[in-house]
Coordinates of C-alpha atoms in Angstrom, one line a residue:
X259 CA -69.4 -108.2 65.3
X260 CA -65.8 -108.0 64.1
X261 CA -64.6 -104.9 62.2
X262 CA -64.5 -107.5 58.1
X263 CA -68.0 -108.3 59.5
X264 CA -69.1 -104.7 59.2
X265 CA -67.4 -103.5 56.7
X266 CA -68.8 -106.4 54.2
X267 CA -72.1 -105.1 55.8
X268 CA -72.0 -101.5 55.5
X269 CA -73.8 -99.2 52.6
X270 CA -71.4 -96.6 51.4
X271 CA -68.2 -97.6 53.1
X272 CA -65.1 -96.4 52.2
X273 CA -63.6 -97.6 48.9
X274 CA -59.4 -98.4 48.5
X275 CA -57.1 -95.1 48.6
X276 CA -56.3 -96.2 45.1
X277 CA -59.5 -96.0 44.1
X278 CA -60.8 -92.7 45.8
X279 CA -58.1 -90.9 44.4
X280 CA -58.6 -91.7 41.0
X281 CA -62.3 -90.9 41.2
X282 CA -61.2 -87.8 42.8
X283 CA -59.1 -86.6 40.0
X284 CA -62.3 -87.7 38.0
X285 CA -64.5 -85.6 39.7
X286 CA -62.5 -82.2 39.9
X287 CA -62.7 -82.9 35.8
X288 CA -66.1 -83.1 35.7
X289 CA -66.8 -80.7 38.4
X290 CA -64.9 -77.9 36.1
X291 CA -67.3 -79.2 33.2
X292 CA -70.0 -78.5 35.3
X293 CA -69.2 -75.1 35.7
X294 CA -68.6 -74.4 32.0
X295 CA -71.6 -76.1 31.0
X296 CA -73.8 -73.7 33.3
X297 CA -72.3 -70.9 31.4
X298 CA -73.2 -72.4 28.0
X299 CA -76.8 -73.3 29.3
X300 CA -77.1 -69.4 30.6
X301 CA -75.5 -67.6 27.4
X302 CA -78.0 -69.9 25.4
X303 CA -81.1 -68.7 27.7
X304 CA -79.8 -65.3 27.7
X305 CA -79.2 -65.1 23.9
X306 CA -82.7 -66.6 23.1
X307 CA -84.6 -63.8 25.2
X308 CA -82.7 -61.2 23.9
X309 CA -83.5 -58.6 21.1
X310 CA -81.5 -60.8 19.4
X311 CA -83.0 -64.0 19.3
X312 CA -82.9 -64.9 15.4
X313 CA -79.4 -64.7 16.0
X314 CA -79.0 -67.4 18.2
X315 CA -81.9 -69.3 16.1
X316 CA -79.7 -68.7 13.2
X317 CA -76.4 -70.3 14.6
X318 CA -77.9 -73.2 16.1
X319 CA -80.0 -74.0 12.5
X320 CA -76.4 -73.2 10.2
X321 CA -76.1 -76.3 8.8
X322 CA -72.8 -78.0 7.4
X323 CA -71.1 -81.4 6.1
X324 CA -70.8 -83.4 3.0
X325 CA -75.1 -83.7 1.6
X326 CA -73.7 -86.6 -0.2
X327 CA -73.2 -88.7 2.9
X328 CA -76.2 -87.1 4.7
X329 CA -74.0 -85.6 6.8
X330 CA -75.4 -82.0 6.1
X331 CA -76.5 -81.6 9.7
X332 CA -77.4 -78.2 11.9
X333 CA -75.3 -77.4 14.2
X334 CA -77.2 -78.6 17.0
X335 CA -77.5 -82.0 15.4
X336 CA -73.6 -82.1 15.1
X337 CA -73.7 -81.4 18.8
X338 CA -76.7 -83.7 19.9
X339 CA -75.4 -86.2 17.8
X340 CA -71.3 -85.8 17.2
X341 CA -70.3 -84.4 20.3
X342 CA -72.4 -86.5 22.6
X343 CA -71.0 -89.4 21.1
X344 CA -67.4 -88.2 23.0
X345 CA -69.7 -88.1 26.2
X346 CA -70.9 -91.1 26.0
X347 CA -68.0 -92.8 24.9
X348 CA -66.3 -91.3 28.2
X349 CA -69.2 -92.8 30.1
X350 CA -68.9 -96.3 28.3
X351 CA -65.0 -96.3 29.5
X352 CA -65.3 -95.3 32.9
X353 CA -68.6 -97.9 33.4
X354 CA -66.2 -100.9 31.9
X355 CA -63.1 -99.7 34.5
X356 CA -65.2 -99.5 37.4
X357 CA -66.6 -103.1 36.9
X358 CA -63.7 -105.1 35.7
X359 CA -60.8 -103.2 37.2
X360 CA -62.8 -100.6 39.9
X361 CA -64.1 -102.0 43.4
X362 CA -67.6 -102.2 42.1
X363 CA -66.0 -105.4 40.6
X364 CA -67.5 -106.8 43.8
X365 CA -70.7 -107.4 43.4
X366 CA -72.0 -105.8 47.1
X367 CA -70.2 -102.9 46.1
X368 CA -71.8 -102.5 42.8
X369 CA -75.1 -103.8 44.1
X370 CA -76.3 -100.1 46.2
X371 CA -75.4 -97.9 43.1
X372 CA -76.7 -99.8 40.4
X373 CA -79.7 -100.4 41.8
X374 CA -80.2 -96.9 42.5
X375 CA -79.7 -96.5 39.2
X376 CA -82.3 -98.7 38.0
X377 CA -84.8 -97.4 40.4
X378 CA -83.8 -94.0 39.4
X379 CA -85.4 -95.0 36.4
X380 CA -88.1 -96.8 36.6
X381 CA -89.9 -94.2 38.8
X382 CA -89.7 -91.1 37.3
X383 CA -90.6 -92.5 34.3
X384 CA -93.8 -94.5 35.3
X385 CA -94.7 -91.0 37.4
X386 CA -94.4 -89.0 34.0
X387 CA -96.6 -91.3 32.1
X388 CA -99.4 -91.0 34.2
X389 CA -99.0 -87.7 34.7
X390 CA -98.5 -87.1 30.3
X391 CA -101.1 -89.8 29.2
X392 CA -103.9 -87.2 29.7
X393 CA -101.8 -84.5 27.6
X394 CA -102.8 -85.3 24.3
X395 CA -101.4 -87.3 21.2
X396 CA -97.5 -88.1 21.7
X397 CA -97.1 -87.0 25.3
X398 CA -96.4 -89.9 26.7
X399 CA -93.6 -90.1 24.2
X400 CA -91.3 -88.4 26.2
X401 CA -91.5 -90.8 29.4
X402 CA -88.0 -90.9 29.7
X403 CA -87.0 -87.4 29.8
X404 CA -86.9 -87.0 33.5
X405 CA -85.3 -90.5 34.1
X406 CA -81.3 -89.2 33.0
X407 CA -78.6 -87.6 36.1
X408 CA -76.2 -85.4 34.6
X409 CA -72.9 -85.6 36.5
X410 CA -71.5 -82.6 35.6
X411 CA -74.2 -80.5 36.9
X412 CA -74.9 -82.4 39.9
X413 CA -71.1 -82.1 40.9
X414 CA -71.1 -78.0 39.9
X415 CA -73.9 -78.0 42.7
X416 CA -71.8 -80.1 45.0
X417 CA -68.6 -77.9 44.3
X418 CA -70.1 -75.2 46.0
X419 CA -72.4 -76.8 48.6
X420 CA -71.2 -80.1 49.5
X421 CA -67.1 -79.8 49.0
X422 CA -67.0 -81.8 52.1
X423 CA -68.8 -84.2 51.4
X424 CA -67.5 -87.7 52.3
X425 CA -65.7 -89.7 49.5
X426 CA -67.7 -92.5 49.6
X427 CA -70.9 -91.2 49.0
X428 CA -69.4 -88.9 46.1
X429 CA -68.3 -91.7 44.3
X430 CA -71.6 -93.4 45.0
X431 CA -73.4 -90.2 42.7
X432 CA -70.6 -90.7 39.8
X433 CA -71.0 -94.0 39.7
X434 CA -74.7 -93.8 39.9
X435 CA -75.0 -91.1 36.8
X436 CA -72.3 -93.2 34.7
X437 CA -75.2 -96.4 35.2
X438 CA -77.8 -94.4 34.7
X439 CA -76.0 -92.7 31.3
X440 CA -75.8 -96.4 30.6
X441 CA -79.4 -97.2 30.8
X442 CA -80.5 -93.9 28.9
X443 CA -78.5 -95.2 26.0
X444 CA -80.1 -98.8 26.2
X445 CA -83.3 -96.2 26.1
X446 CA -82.5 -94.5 23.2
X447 CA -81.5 -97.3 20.9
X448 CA -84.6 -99.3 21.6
X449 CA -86.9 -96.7 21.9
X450 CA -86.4 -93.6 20.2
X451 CA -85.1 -95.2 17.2
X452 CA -87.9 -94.3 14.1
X453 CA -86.5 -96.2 11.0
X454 CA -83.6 -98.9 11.1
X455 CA -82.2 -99.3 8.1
X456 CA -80.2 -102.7 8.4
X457 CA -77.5 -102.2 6.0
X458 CA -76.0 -99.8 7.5
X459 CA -75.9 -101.2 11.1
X460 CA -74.3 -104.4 9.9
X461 CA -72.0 -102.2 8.2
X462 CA -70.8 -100.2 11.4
X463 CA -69.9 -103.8 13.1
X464 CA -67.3 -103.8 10.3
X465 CA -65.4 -101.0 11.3
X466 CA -66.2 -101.7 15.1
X467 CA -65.0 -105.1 14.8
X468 CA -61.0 -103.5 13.0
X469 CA -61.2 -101.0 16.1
X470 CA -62.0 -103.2 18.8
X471 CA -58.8 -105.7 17.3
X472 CA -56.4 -102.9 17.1
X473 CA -57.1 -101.6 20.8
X474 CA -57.0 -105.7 22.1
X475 CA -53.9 -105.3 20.8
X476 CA -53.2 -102.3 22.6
X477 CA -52.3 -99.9 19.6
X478 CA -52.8 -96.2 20.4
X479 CA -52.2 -94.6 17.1
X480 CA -54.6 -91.6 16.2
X481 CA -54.6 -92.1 12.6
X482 CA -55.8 -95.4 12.9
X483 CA -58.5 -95.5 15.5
X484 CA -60.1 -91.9 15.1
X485 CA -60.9 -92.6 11.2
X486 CA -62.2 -96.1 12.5
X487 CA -64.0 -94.5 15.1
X488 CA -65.7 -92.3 12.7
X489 CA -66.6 -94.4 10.3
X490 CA -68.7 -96.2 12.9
X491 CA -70.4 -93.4 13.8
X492 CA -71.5 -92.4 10.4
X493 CA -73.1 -95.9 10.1
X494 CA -74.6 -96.1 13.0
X495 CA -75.9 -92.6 12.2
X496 CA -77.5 -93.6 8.6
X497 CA -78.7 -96.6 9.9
X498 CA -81.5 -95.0 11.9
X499 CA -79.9 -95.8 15.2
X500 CA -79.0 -92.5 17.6
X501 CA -75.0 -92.0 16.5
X502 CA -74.2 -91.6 20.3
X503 CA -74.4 -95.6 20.6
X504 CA -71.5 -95.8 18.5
X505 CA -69.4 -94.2 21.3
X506 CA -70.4 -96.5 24.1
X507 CA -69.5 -99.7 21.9
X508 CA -66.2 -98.6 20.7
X509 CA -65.9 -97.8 24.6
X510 CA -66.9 -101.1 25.8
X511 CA -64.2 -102.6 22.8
X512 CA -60.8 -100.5 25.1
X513 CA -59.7 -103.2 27.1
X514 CA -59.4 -101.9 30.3
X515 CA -56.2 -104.1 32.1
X516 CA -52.5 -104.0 30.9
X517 CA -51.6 -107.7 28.8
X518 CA -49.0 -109.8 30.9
X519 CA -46.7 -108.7 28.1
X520 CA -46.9 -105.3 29.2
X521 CA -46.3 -106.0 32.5
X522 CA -49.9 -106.7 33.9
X523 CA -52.2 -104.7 35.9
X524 CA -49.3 -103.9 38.2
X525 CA -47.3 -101.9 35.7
X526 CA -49.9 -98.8 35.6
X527 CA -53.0 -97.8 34.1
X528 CA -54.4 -99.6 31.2
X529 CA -55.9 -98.5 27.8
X530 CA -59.1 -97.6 28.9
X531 CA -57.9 -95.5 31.6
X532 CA -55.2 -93.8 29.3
X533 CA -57.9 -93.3 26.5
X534 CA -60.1 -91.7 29.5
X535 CA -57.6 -89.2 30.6
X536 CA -57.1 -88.2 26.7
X537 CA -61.2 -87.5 26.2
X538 CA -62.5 -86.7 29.8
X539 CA -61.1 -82.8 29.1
X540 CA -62.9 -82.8 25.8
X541 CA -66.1 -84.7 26.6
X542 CA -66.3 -82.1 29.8
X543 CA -64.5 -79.1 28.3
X544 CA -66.2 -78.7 25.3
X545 CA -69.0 -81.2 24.1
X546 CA -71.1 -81.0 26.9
X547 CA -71.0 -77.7 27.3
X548 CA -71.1 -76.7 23.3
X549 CA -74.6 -79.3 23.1
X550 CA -75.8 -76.8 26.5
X551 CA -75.0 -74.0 24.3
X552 CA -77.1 -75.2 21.3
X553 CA -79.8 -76.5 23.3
X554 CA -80.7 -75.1 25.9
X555 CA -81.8 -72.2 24.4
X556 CA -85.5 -71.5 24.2
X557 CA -87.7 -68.4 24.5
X558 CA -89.6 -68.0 27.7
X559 CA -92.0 -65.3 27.0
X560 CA -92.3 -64.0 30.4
X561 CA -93.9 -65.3 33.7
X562 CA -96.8 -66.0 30.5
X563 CA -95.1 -67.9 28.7
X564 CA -93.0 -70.0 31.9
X565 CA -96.6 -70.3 33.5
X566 CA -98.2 -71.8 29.8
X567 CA -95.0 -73.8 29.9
X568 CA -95.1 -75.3 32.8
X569 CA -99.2 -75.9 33.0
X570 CA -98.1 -78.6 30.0
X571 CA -98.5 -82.1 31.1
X572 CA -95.9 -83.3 29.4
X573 CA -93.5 -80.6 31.3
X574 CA -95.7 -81.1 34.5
X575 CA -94.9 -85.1 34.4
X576 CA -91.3 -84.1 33.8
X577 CA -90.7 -81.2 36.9
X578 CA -92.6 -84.0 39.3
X579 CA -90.4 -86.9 37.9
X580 CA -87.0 -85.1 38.5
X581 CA -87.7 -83.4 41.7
X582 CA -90.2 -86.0 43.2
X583 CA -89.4 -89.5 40.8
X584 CA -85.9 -89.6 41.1
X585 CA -85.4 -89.6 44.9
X586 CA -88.1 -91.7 45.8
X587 CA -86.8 -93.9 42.9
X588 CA -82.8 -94.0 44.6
X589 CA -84.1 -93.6 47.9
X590 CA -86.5 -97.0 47.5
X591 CA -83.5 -99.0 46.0
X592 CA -81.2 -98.5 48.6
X593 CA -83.4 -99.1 51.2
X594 CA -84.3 -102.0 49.6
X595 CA -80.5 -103.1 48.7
X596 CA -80.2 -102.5 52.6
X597 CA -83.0 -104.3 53.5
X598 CA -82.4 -107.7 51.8
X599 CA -78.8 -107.5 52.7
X600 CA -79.2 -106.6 56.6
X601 CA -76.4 -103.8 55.6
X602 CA -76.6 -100.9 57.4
X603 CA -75.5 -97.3 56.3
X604 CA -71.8 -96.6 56.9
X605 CA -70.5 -95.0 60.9
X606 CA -72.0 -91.5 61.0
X607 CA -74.2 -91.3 58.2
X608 CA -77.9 -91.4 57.8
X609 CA -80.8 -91.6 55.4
X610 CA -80.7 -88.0 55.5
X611 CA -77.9 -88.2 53.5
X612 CA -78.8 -90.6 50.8
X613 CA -82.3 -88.1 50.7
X614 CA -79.2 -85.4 49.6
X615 CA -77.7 -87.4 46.9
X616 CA -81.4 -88.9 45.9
X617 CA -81.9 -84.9 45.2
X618 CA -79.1 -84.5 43.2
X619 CA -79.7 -87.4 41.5
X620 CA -82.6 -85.3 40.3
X621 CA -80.5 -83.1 38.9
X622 CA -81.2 -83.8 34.5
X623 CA -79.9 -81.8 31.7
X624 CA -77.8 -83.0 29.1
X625 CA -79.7 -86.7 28.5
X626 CA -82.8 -85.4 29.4
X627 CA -82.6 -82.9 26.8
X628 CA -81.5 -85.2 24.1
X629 CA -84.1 -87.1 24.9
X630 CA -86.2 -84.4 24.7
X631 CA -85.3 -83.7 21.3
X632 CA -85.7 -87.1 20.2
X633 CA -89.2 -87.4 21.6
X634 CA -90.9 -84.5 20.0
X635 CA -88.4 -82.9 17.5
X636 CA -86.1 -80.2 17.8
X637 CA -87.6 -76.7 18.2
X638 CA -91.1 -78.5 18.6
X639 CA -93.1 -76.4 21.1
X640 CA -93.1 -79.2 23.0
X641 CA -89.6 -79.5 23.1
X642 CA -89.1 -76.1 24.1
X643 CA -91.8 -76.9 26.9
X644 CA -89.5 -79.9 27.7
X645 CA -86.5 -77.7 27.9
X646 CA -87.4 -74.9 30.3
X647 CA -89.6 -78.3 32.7
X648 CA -85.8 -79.8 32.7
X649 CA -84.0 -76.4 33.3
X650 CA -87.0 -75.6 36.7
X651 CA -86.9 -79.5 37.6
X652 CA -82.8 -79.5 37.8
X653 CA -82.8 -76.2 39.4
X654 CA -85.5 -77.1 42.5
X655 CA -83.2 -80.5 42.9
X656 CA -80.8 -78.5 43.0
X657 CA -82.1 -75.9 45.8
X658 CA -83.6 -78.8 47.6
X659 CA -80.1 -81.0 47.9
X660 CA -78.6 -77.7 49.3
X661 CA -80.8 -77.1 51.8
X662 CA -80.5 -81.3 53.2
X663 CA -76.5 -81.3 52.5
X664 CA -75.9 -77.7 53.9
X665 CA -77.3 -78.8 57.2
X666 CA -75.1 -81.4 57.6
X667 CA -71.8 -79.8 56.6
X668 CA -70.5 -79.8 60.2
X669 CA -70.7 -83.5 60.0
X670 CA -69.2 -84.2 56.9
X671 CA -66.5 -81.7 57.1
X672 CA -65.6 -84.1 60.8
X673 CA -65.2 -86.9 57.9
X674 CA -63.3 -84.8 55.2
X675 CA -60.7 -84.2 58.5
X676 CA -60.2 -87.7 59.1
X677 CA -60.1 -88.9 55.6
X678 CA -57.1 -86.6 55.2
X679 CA -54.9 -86.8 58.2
X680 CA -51.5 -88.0 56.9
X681 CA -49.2 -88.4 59.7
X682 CA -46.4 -90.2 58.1
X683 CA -46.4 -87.9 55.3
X684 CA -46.2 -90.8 52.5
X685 CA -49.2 -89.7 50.6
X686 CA -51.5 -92.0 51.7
X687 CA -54.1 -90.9 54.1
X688 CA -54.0 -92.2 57.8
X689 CA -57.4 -94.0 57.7
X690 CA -57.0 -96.0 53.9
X691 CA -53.6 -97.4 55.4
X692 CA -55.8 -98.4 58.9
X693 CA -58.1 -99.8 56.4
X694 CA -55.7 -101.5 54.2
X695 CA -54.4 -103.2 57.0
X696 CA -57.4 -104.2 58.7
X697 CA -57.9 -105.8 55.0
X698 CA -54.9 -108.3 55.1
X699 CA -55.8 -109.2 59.0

């Protein structure tokens, strides 16, 4: 078998230098975001089992915003449903580079990860409905709680245990989440969406429509797009449909290649890209972890009140779903993917490995909490019952991935080695300019 032959044949080969690097930079973002939202998520858990409870109650419930345009929303609905939006719209840009500019343009790379994604999904959430059906009136309301991966938390776990890992099958997890962020908003405007009022949602395609003109045209001017971008989501938001779809169609609007007139895709990054180096900082800086912050918080009440908690079937579905559905879900796709292609998994890497990611895959927060809200109301008793089933699911993912990816650090700290030996000192690693060449033969 010659050396294209395998390549074209192998899951979770290595991608183009230009492409790893970029994700890289990516990653580092989010991993940072990570971090910071762990630190919102704990003040929020801290603060709502303290003495001072109310307080935290009371800041999350301030509301604010003009009545007269129904804007006079709580805090936590700005952040569930303003700052999520940015989230989401980061998502929507990075999901349209990877497929018309990225290497998942090829359609055997982007085969593995999205359907991983989809299988990621499916699972989970047909293992939470029949564990929730027998849980009353409404609990199988919440079936896709324990479907969403949240990036940011997943790579906060791999910052500290898997900093090795090999670059090929970190990109594989981001591109996996940004799929699956994609299908969790296909979820939420078609099935958590109460009243549609129709108006309105013809009325958002208006400004949409101005916004998505002016970027084709490749203007970049604040003052135009932002109050654009704005008015969209406040239609989308009266209309009935969950504002945070706004942000993944203005996304999907940003072209994502330079026009021949500005010198094509040769003469650097495009709009998309630039747009996604302007919002990544906020949507991982700030938004994410400000909706932790305001979310996460819920009262315990002791081993009590965790065991009461967790005996729930709609939190029971949702701790089995993350920790049990999602890996079974990724793990089932791939296989399959690799099945009905005859690919094999990349030199020096086994299912072991994919069993790691599938874990970390498990990892839901910030979706699933949304969702969560959206399902059964915020500051339900269910929903706080969803809330701590999402923070003990993530957290077991979590301990489980770092058991599988701690034991084989030896191995991929050998691959970190060789994917940065740079002998010629030009920037480029050794083994992406053996690859690039081996490309053109």
């Amino acid at each position: 078998m010659t050396d294209a032959t395998r390549r074209r044949t192998s899951l979770f080969a290595r991608r183009s230098w230009g492409e790893t690097s970029r994700i890289s930079a990516i990653l580092r973002k989010e991993t940072v975001g990570g971090a910071l939202l762990l630190i919102g998520a704990l003040l929020a858990l801290v603060w709502s089992n303290s003495p001072w409870a109310d307080g935290y109650q009371s800041v999350r419930d301030f509301r604010l915003g003009p009545a007269s345009l129904h804007l006079d929303l709580s805090l936590a609905t700005w952040a569930a449903d303003g700052l999520l939006a940015i989230f989401f719209f980061v998502a929507g840009l990075e999901l349209k580079r990877e497929f018309v500019a990225g290497d998942l343009r090829d359609p055997r790379r982007a085969a593995v990860p999205v359907a991983a994604a989809v299988g990621g999904v499916f699972v989970p959430a047909a293992i939470y409905y029949v564990i929730a059906s027998g849980g009353g009136a409404g609990a199988a309301k919440g079936w896709a709680i324990p479907t969403a991966t949240d990036i940011a938390f997943a790579l906060a776990v791999l910052a500290v245990v898997g900093r090795f890992l090999p670059s090929a099958l970190r990109t594989f997890l981001l591109t996996l989440a940004v799929v699956d962020d994609l299908l969790a908003i296909v979820i939420i405007a078609v099935f958590y969406t109460a009243d549609l009022a129709v108006l309105p949602l013809l009325g958002a395609l208006v400004p949409l429509a101005v916004f998505g003109l002016l970027v084709q045209r490749r203007v970049r001017s604040w003052w135009l797009l932002l109050p654009l971008a704005a008015v969209t989501w406040a239609l989308m938001h009266a209309s009935g449909v969950h504002a945070t779809v706004a942000g993944v169609l203005l996304a999907f609007t940003v072209p994502v290649i330079r026009s021949e007139a500005a010198g094509g895709p040769d003469a650097g990054p495009g709009l998309a890209e630039h747009f996604e180096h302007r919002f990544r900082p906020i949507s991982a800086g700030v938004a994410v972890p400000v909706f932790a912050f305001l979310s996460a918080g819920v009262t315990v009440g002791g081993v009590a009140g965790l065991a009461t908690a967790l005996t729930d079937r709609v939190a029971l579905g949702i701790v089995v779903g993350l920790i049990v559905g999602k890996p079974v879900g990724i793990m089932a796709a791939t296989w399959l993917v690799s099945r009905f292609t005859r690919a094999d998994l990349d030199e020096g890497l086994n299912w072991l490995d994919v069993l790691g990611l599938a874990l970390l895959g498990g990892i839901g927060f910030t979706v699933s909490l949304l969702i969560g809200e959206l399902a059964f109301g915020l500051g339900s008793e269910r929903d706080d019952h969803v809330k701590v089933a999402v923070l003990a699911g993530s957290l077991l993912s979590a301990l489980l991935a770092t058991f599988i990816l701690r034991a084989r650090t030896r191995l991929y700290r050998r691959v970190h080695e060789a994917e940065t030996v740079d002998r010629d000192r030009d920037g480029v690693p050794d083994v992406y300019e053996s690859q690039t060449d081996a490309a053109g033969r």
